[in-house]
Amino acid sequence: MAVKKNNSERDAENKKLGKLGEKKACGFLRKNGYKIVKKNYVNPFGEVDIIAQKKDVTAFVEVKTRLSDIFGTPAEAVNRARRKKYVQAAKYYFAGKEIDCTVRFDIIEIFRGQINHIENAFYPEN
């Protein structure tokens, strides 16, 4: 007989899975020449998982970790509202600063242990 988990147990497991995914994503980015500028950057629009730089690119990275595709791919979970929050967070991050870089919005999917880095996963909407 399967044991049914309550919402708080599920939430705790999902949070733990997410943190492991973010740690794995940071390692992947470092291995690929990125400098991690900020992790879990909190701003008035929400939280950005990772802000990373490589050469003249500053990437705002959403990390999505999944064990199953029952609810779609990890990247499909980054909906329009979430993308908008990332764009607003980037504007907030750079407010009052001189910008001398290319700003990019990436998604790192971690699905069944495999990493897929989607560069330029989305663009600011007008």
Coordinates of N, CA and C in Angstrom, one line a residue:
M1 N 0.8 -1.2 0.0 CA 0.0 0.0 0.0 C 0.9 1.2 0.0
A2 N 0.6 2.2 -0.9 CA 1.4 3.4 -1.0 C 1.0 4.4 0.1
V3 N 1.9 5.1 0.6 CA 1.7 6.0 1.7 C 1.4 7.4 1.0
K4 N 0.3 8.0 1.3 CA -0.1 9.3 0.7 C 0.6 10.4 1.6
K5 N 1.2 11.3 0.9 CA 1.9 12.4 1.5 C 1.0 13.6 1.6
N6 N 1.1 14.4 2.7 CA 0.4 15.6 2.8 C 1.1 16.7 2.1
N7 N 0.4 17.9 1.9 CA 1.0 19.0 1.2 C 2.3 19.5 1.7
S8 N 2.4 19.6 3.1 CA 3.6 20.1 3.7 C 4.8 19.2 3.4
E9 N 4.6 17.9 3.4 CA 5.7 16.9 3.1 C 6.1 17.1 1.7
R10 N 5.1 17.2 0.8 CA 5.4 17.3 -0.7 C 6.1 18.6 -0.9
D11 N 5.7 19.7 -0.3 CA 6.3 21.0 -0.4 C 7.8 21.0 0.0
A12 N 8.0 20.3 1.2 CA 9.4 20.2 1.7 C 10.2 19.4 0.7
E13 N 9.7 18.3 0.1 CA 10.5 17.5 -0.8 C 10.7 18.3 -2.1
N14 N 9.8 19.0 -2.6 CA 10.0 19.9 -3.8 C 11.0 20.9 -3.5
K15 N 11.0 21.5 -2.4 CA 11.9 22.6 -2.0 C 13.4 22.0 -2.0
K16 N 13.5 20.8 -1.4 CA 14.8 20.1 -1.3 C 15.3 19.8 -2.8
L17 N 14.4 19.3 -3.6 CA 14.7 18.9 -5.0 C 15.2 20.2 -5.7
G18 N 14.4 21.3 -5.5 CA 14.8 22.5 -6.2 C 16.2 23.0 -5.7
K19 N 16.5 23.0 -4.5 CA 17.8 23.4 -4.0 C 18.9 22.5 -4.5
L20 N 18.7 21.2 -4.6 CA 19.7 20.3 -5.2 C 19.9 20.7 -6.7
G21 N 18.8 21.0 -7.4 CA 18.9 21.4 -8.8 C 19.7 22.7 -9.0
E22 N 19.4 23.7 -8.1 CA 20.1 24.9 -8.2 C 21.6 24.7 -7.9
K23 N 22.0 23.9 -7.0 CA 23.4 23.6 -6.7 C 24.0 22.9 -7.9
K24 N 23.3 22.0 -8.5 CA 23.8 21.3 -9.7 C 24.0 22.3 -10.9
A25 N 23.0 23.2 -11.0 CA 23.1 24.2 -12.1 C 24.3 25.1 -11.9
C26 N 24.5 25.5 -10.7 CA 25.7 26.4 -10.4 C 27.0 25.7 -10.8
G27 N 27.1 24.4 -10.4 CA 28.3 23.7 -10.8 C 28.4 23.6 -12.3
F28 N 27.3 23.3 -13.0 CA 27.4 23.2 -14.4 C 27.8 24.6 -15.0
L29 N 27.3 25.7 -14.5 CA 27.6 27.0 -15.1 C 29.1 27.3 -14.8
R30 N 29.6 27.0 -13.6 CA 31.0 27.3 -13.3 C 31.9 26.5 -14.2
K31 N 31.5 25.2 -14.4 CA 32.3 24.3 -15.3 C 32.4 24.8 -16.7
N32 N 31.3 25.6 -17.1 CA 31.3 26.1 -18.5 C 31.7 27.6 -18.6
G33 N 32.5 28.0 -17.6 CA 33.1 29.3 -17.7 C 32.3 30.5 -17.1
Y34 N 31.2 30.3 -16.4 CA 30.4 31.3 -15.9 C 30.9 31.6 -14.5
K35 N 30.7 32.9 -14.1 CA 30.9 33.3 -12.7 C 29.5 33.5 -12.1
I36 N 29.3 32.9 -11.0 CA 28.0 33.1 -10.3 C 28.1 34.4 -9.5
V37 N 27.2 35.3 -9.9 CA 27.2 36.7 -9.3 C 26.2 36.7 -8.1
K38 N 25.1 36.1 -8.2 CA 24.1 36.0 -7.1 C 23.3 34.7 -7.3
K39 N 22.9 34.2 -6.1 CA 22.0 33.0 -6.1 C 20.8 33.4 -5.3
N40 N 19.7 33.0 -5.7 CA 18.4 33.3 -5.0 C 18.3 34.8 -4.7
Y41 N 18.4 35.6 -5.8 CA 18.3 37.0 -5.7 C 16.9 37.4 -5.5
V42 N 16.6 38.0 -4.4 CA 15.2 38.4 -4.0 C 15.1 39.9 -4.3
N43 N 13.9 40.2 -5.0 CA 13.6 41.6 -5.4 C 12.1 41.8 -5.2
P44 N 11.6 43.0 -5.5 CA 10.2 43.2 -5.3 C 9.3 42.3 -6.3
F45 N 9.9 41.7 -7.3 CA 9.1 41.0 -8.3 C 9.2 39.5 -8.1
G46 N 10.0 39.0 -7.1 CA 10.1 37.6 -6.8 C 11.5 37.2 -6.6
E47 N 11.9 36.1 -7.0 CA 13.3 35.6 -6.8 C 13.8 35.1 -8.1
V48 N 15.1 35.4 -8.4 CA 15.8 34.9 -9.5 C 16.8 33.8 -9.0
D49 N 16.7 32.6 -9.6 CA 17.5 31.5 -9.0 C 19.0 31.8 -9.1
I50 N 19.5 32.2 -10.3 CA 20.9 32.5 -10.5 C 21.1 33.6 -11.4
I51 N 22.0 34.5 -11.0 CA 22.5 35.5 -12.0 C 24.0 35.2 -12.2
A52 N 24.3 34.9 -13.5 CA 25.7 34.5 -13.8 C 26.3 35.3 -14.9
Q53 N 27.6 35.5 -15.0 CA 28.2 36.2 -16.0 C 29.3 35.4 -16.7
K54 N 29.4 35.6 -18.0 CA 30.4 35.0 -18.8 C 30.8 36.0 -19.9
K55 N 32.0 36.4 -19.9 CA 32.5 37.5 -20.8 C 31.5 38.7 -20.7
D56 N 30.9 39.1 -21.8 CA 30.1 40.3 -21.7 C 28.6 40.0 -21.6
V57 N 28.2 38.8 -21.1 CA 26.9 38.4 -21.0 C 26.5 38.2 -19.5
T58 N 25.4 38.8 -19.1 CA 24.8 38.6 -17.8 C 23.5 37.8 -18.0
A59 N 23.5 36.6 -17.4 CA 22.4 35.7 -17.6 C 21.6 35.6 -16.4
F60 N 20.3 35.8 -16.5 CA 19.3 35.6 -15.4 C 18.7 34.2 -15.7
V61 N 19.0 33.2 -14.7 CA 18.8 31.8 -15.0 C 17.7 31.3 -14.1
E62 N 16.6 30.7 -14.7 CA 15.6 30.0 -13.9 C 15.9 28.6 -14.0
V63 N 16.0 27.9 -12.8 CA 16.3 26.5 -12.8 C 15.0 25.7 -12.5
K64 N 14.8 24.7 -13.3 CA 13.6 23.9 -13.1 C 14.0 22.4 -13.0
T65 N 13.7 21.8 -11.9 CA 14.1 20.4 -11.7 C 12.9 19.5 -11.6
R66 N 12.9 18.5 -12.4 CA 11.8 17.5 -12.4 C 12.3 16.1 -12.4
L67 N 11.5 15.2 -11.7 CA 11.8 13.8 -11.8 C 10.9 13.1 -12.8
S68 N 9.8 13.8 -13.1 CA 8.8 13.2 -14.0 C 8.3 14.3 -15.0
D69 N 7.8 13.8 -16.2 CA 7.3 14.8 -17.1 C 5.8 14.8 -17.1
I70 N 5.2 14.3 -16.1 CA 3.7 14.2 -16.0 C 3.1 15.6 -16.1
F71 N 3.7 16.6 -15.7 CA 3.2 18.0 -15.8 C 3.9 18.7 -17.0
G72 N 4.6 18.0 -17.9 CA 5.3 18.7 -19.0 C 6.8 18.8 -18.7
T73 N 7.5 19.3 -19.6 CA 9.0 19.5 -19.4 C 9.2 20.6 -18.4
P74 N 10.4 20.6 -17.8 CA 10.7 21.6 -16.8 C 10.6 23.0 -17.4
A75 N 11.1 23.2 -18.6 CA 11.0 24.6 -19.3 C 9.6 25.0 -19.5
E76 N 8.7 24.1 -19.7 CA 7.3 24.5 -19.9 C 6.6 25.1 -18.6
A77 N 7.3 24.8 -17.5 CA 6.8 25.4 -16.3 C 7.1 26.9 -16.1
V78 N 8.0 27.4 -17.0 CA 8.3 28.8 -16.9 C 7.3 29.6 -17.8
N79 N 6.2 29.9 -17.2 CA 5.1 30.5 -17.9 C 5.3 32.0 -18.2
R80 N 4.3 32.6 -18.9 CA 4.4 34.0 -19.2 C 4.6 34.9 -18.0
A81 N 3.9 34.6 -17.0 CA 4.0 35.5 -15.7 C 5.4 35.4 -15.1
R82 N 5.9 34.1 -15.1 CA 7.3 33.9 -14.6 C 8.3 34.7 -15.4
R83 N 8.2 34.6 -16.7 CA 9.1 35.3 -17.6 C 9.0 36.8 -17.4
K84 N 7.8 37.3 -17.2 CA 7.7 38.7 -17.0 C 8.4 39.2 -15.7
K85 N 8.2 38.3 -14.7 CA 8.9 38.6 -13.4 C 10.4 38.7 -13.5
Y86 N 11.0 37.8 -14.4 CA 12.4 37.7 -14.6 C 12.9 39.0 -15.3
V87 N 12.1 39.5 -16.3 CA 12.5 40.7 -17.0 C 12.4 41.9 -16.0
Q88 N 11.3 41.9 -15.2 CA 11.2 43.0 -14.3 C 12.4 43.0 -13.2
A89 N 12.7 41.8 -12.8 CA 13.8 41.6 -11.9 C 15.1 42.1 -12.5
A90 N 15.4 41.8 -13.7 CA 16.6 42.3 -14.4 C 16.6 43.8 -14.5
K91 N 15.5 44.4 -14.8 CA 15.4 45.9 -14.8 C 15.7 46.5 -13.4
Y92 N 15.2 45.8 -12.4 CA 15.4 46.3 -11.1 C 16.9 46.1 -10.7
Y93 N 17.5 45.0 -11.0 CA 18.9 44.7 -10.7 C 19.8 45.7 -11.3
F94 N 19.5 46.2 -12.5 CA 20.3 47.1 -13.2 C 20.0 48.6 -13.0
A95 N 18.9 48.8 -12.3 CA 18.4 50.2 -12.0 C 19.5 51.1 -11.4
G96 N 19.8 52.2 -12.1 CA 20.8 53.1 -11.6 C 22.2 52.7 -11.9
K97 N 22.4 51.6 -12.6 CA 23.7 51.2 -12.9 C 24.0 51.4 -14.4
E98 N 25.2 51.5 -14.7 CA 25.7 51.6 -16.1 C 25.7 50.2 -16.7
I99 N 25.0 49.9 -17.7 CA 24.9 48.6 -18.3 C 25.9 48.5 -19.4
D100 N 26.9 47.6 -19.3 CA 27.8 47.4 -20.4 C 27.9 45.8 -20.6
C101 N 26.8 45.2 -20.9 CA 26.8 43.8 -21.1 C 25.5 43.4 -21.9
T102 N 25.5 42.2 -22.4 CA 24.3 41.7 -23.0 C 23.5 41.0 -21.9
V103 N 22.2 41.3 -21.8 CA 21.4 40.6 -20.8 C 20.6 39.5 -21.5
R104 N 20.7 38.3 -20.8 CA 20.1 37.1 -21.4 C 19.2 36.4 -20.4
F105 N 18.2 35.8 -20.8 CA 17.3 35.0 -19.9 C 17.4 33.5 -20.3
D106 N 17.9 32.7 -19.4 CA 18.1 31.3 -19.7 C 17.3 30.5 -18.8
I107 N 17.1 29.2 -19.2 CA 16.5 28.2 -18.3 C 17.4 27.0 -18.3
I108 N 17.6 26.5 -17.1 CA 18.4 25.3 -16.9 C 17.3 24.2 -16.5
E109 N 17.1 23.2 -17.3 CA 16.3 22.1 -17.0 C 17.1 21.0 -16.4
I110 N 16.6 20.5 -15.3 CA 17.3 19.3 -14.8 C 16.2 18.2 -14.7
F111 N 16.3 17.3 -15.6 CA 15.2 16.3 -15.7 C 15.9 14.9 -15.6
R112 N 15.5 14.2 -14.6 CA 16.0 12.8 -14.3 C 17.5 12.9 -14.2
G113 N 18.1 13.9 -13.7 CA 19.5 14.0 -13.5 C 20.3 14.6 -14.7
Q114 N 19.6 14.8 -15.8 CA 20.3 15.4 -17.0 C 20.1 16.9 -17.0
I115 N 21.1 17.6 -17.4 CA 21.1 19.1 -17.5 C 20.9 19.5 -18.9
N116 N 20.0 20.4 -19.1 CA 19.8 21.0 -20.4 C 19.8 22.6 -20.2
H117 N 20.8 23.2 -20.7 CA 20.9 24.7 -20.6 C 20.3 25.3 -21.8
I118 N 19.2 26.0 -21.7 CA 18.6 26.7 -22.8 C 18.9 28.2 -22.7
E119 N 19.9 28.6 -23.6 CA 20.3 30.0 -23.6 C 19.2 30.8 -24.4
N120 N 19.0 32.0 -24.0 CA 18.0 32.9 -24.7 C 16.7 32.1 -24.7
A121 N 16.3 31.6 -23.6 CA 15.0 30.8 -23.5 C 13.8 31.7 -23.8
F122 N 13.9 33.0 -23.4 CA 12.8 33.9 -23.7 C 13.4 35.3 -23.8
Y123 N 12.6 36.2 -24.3 CA 13.0 37.6 -24.5 C 11.9 38.5 -23.9
P124 N 12.3 39.7 -23.5 CA 11.3 40.6 -23.0 C 10.2 40.9 -24.0
E125 N 9.0 40.9 -23.5 CA 7.9 41.2 -24.4 C 7.6 42.7 -24.4
N126 N 7.2 43.2 -25.5 CA 6.9 44.7 -25.5 C 5.5 45.0 -25.0

